Each structure stands twice: as C-alpha cells, then as structure tokens.
C-alpha cells in the first residue's frame, strides 16, 4: 500500500507542479483542465483512464464540455501519496 505524504512533502511537491492545489479540509489535490473542445477533453480522459489502469489508481473527476475537474487522493492511505503525484504528472504531460 502507498504511504500518505506528510504535509511538508505534499506542499513541496505542489510547489513544483503548475496549477495543482491542495483541497481545503481534505487530504487531496486538484486541478481544472481546459481543452479546445469536448472531443479533445474526452480524448484526454480516455488516455488518462488507460494510464490510471496501469497504475491501478483512479481519479475523481467531472467533465462538462471542454472542462475536466480532477481531484486526486489515495483512499486506502487516507490522503495524498506518490501515486497521486505520478498520476498528476502524467495528466499534465498528456494535456500538453
């Protein structure tokens, strides 16, 4: 099982990641992604779904037209772990 990051490690990681922020009153991180249109947003979500399966780690997310809101936390660990950071970095890379 992945180990929950302490607050300092989480803050340090977030400082190096563009657009990601801590979720208030919850040990989670979030980001809103904007795409040119629905097809590109959904295509990105499909690519992320494949990566999430490889990691066996799945996001909480919502899609409305060209906007995808993502929240990451590791439920088994009770907060943010390296799995969340890895998936966040993959999301950023695939979003371009």
Short mmCIF file of C-alpha atoms in Angstrom, two decimals:
data_model
loop_
_atom_site.label_atom_id
_atom_site.label_comp_id
_atom_site.label_asym_id
_atom_site.label_seq_id
_atom_site.Cartn_x
_atom_site.Cartn_y
_atom_site.Cartn_z
CA UNK A 1 0.00 0.00 0.00
CA UNK A 2 1.18 3.51 -0.80
CA UNK A 3 2.13 5.71 2.15
CA UNK A 4 0.46 9.05 2.77
CA UNK A 5 2.75 12.06 2.30
CA UNK A 6 3.31 14.31 5.27
CA UNK A 7 2.09 17.92 4.85
CA UNK A 8 5.59 19.26 4.14
CA UNK A 9 6.29 16.71 1.41
CA UNK A 10 2.90 17.38 -0.18
CA UNK A 11 3.44 21.15 -0.10
CA UNK A 12 6.92 20.77 -1.57
CA UNK A 13 5.62 18.61 -4.42
CA UNK A 14 2.73 21.00 -5.15
CA UNK A 15 5.14 23.94 -5.34
CA UNK A 16 6.79 22.22 -8.32
CA UNK A 17 3.51 21.43 -10.13
CA UNK A 18 1.72 24.03 -12.23
CA UNK A 19 -1.96 24.55 -11.47
CA UNK A 20 -2.35 21.88 -8.79
CA UNK A 21 -3.59 22.93 -5.36
CA UNK A 22 -4.44 21.38 -2.03
CA UNK A 23 -8.11 20.76 -1.38
CA UNK A 24 -9.29 22.62 1.71
CA UNK A 25 -10.44 20.40 4.60
CA UNK A 26 -9.34 17.23 2.77
CA UNK A 27 -6.03 15.49 2.14
CA UNK A 28 -6.30 15.71 -1.65
CA UNK A 29 -5.05 17.75 -4.60
CA UNK A 30 -7.00 19.18 -7.52
CA UNK A 31 -6.68 20.88 -10.86
CA UNK A 32 -9.03 22.09 -13.59
CA UNK A 33 -8.01 21.32 -17.17
CA UNK A 34 -9.39 23.26 -20.15
CA UNK A 35 -9.32 21.88 -23.70
CA UNK A 36 -10.29 23.44 -27.04
CA UNK A 37 -13.44 21.31 -27.27
CA UNK A 38 -15.32 18.31 -25.89
CA UNK A 39 -13.65 15.79 -28.20
CA UNK A 40 -10.17 16.76 -27.00
CA UNK A 41 -11.28 16.77 -23.36
CA UNK A 42 -12.82 13.32 -23.71
CA UNK A 43 -9.82 12.02 -25.66
CA UNK A 44 -7.52 13.16 -22.86
CA UNK A 45 -9.77 11.49 -20.29
CA UNK A 46 -9.58 8.25 -22.29
CA UNK A 47 -5.78 8.42 -22.39
CA UNK A 48 -5.68 9.11 -18.64
CA UNK A 49 -8.05 6.20 -17.98
CA UNK A 50 -5.52 3.86 -19.62
CA UNK A 51 -2.68 5.31 -17.52
CA UNK A 52 -4.79 5.10 -14.36
CA UNK A 53 -5.42 1.42 -15.01
CA UNK A 54 -1.68 0.82 -15.40
CA UNK A 55 -1.10 2.46 -12.00
CA UNK A 56 -4.23 0.82 -10.52
CA UNK A 57 -5.03 4.30 -9.26
CA UNK A 58 -8.14 6.17 -10.38
CA UNK A 59 -9.06 9.86 -10.26
CA UNK A 60 -12.18 11.56 -9.05
CA UNK A 61 -13.19 13.73 -11.98
CA UNK A 62 -16.01 15.53 -13.70
CA UNK A 63 -16.33 16.67 -17.29
CA UNK A 64 -18.52 19.44 -18.65
CA UNK A 65 -17.96 20.17 -22.34
CA UNK A 66 -14.28 21.20 -22.58
CA UNK A 67 -13.53 21.37 -18.85
CA UNK A 68 -12.28 18.48 -16.71
CA UNK A 69 -12.05 18.94 -12.95
CA UNK A 70 -9.76 16.41 -11.26
CA UNK A 71 -9.27 15.52 -7.59
CA UNK A 72 -6.59 13.04 -6.56
CA UNK A 73 -6.20 11.22 -3.25
CA UNK A 74 -5.34 7.67 -2.27
CA UNK A 75 -8.37 6.43 -0.37
CA UNK A 76 -6.57 3.39 1.10
CA UNK A 77 -3.87 5.65 2.57
CA UNK A 78 -6.24 8.38 3.70
CA UNK A 79 -4.58 11.12 1.68
CA UNK A 80 -2.11 12.16 -0.99
CA UNK A 81 0.63 9.66 -1.89
CA UNK A 82 3.30 9.33 -4.56
CA UNK A 83 0.65 7.59 -6.70
CA UNK A 84 -1.34 10.82 -6.82
CA UNK A 85 1.73 12.82 -7.77
CA UNK A 86 2.65 10.33 -10.50
CA UNK A 87 -0.85 10.45 -11.97
CA UNK A 88 -0.93 14.25 -11.74
CA UNK A 89 2.37 14.49 -13.65
CA UNK A 90 1.04 12.11 -16.30
CA UNK A 91 -2.10 14.22 -16.62
CA UNK A 92 -0.03 17.35 -17.10
CA UNK A 93 2.21 15.67 -19.67
CA UNK A 94 -0.71 14.36 -21.72
CA UNK A 95 -2.56 17.69 -21.53
CA UNK A 96 0.41 19.36 -23.22
#
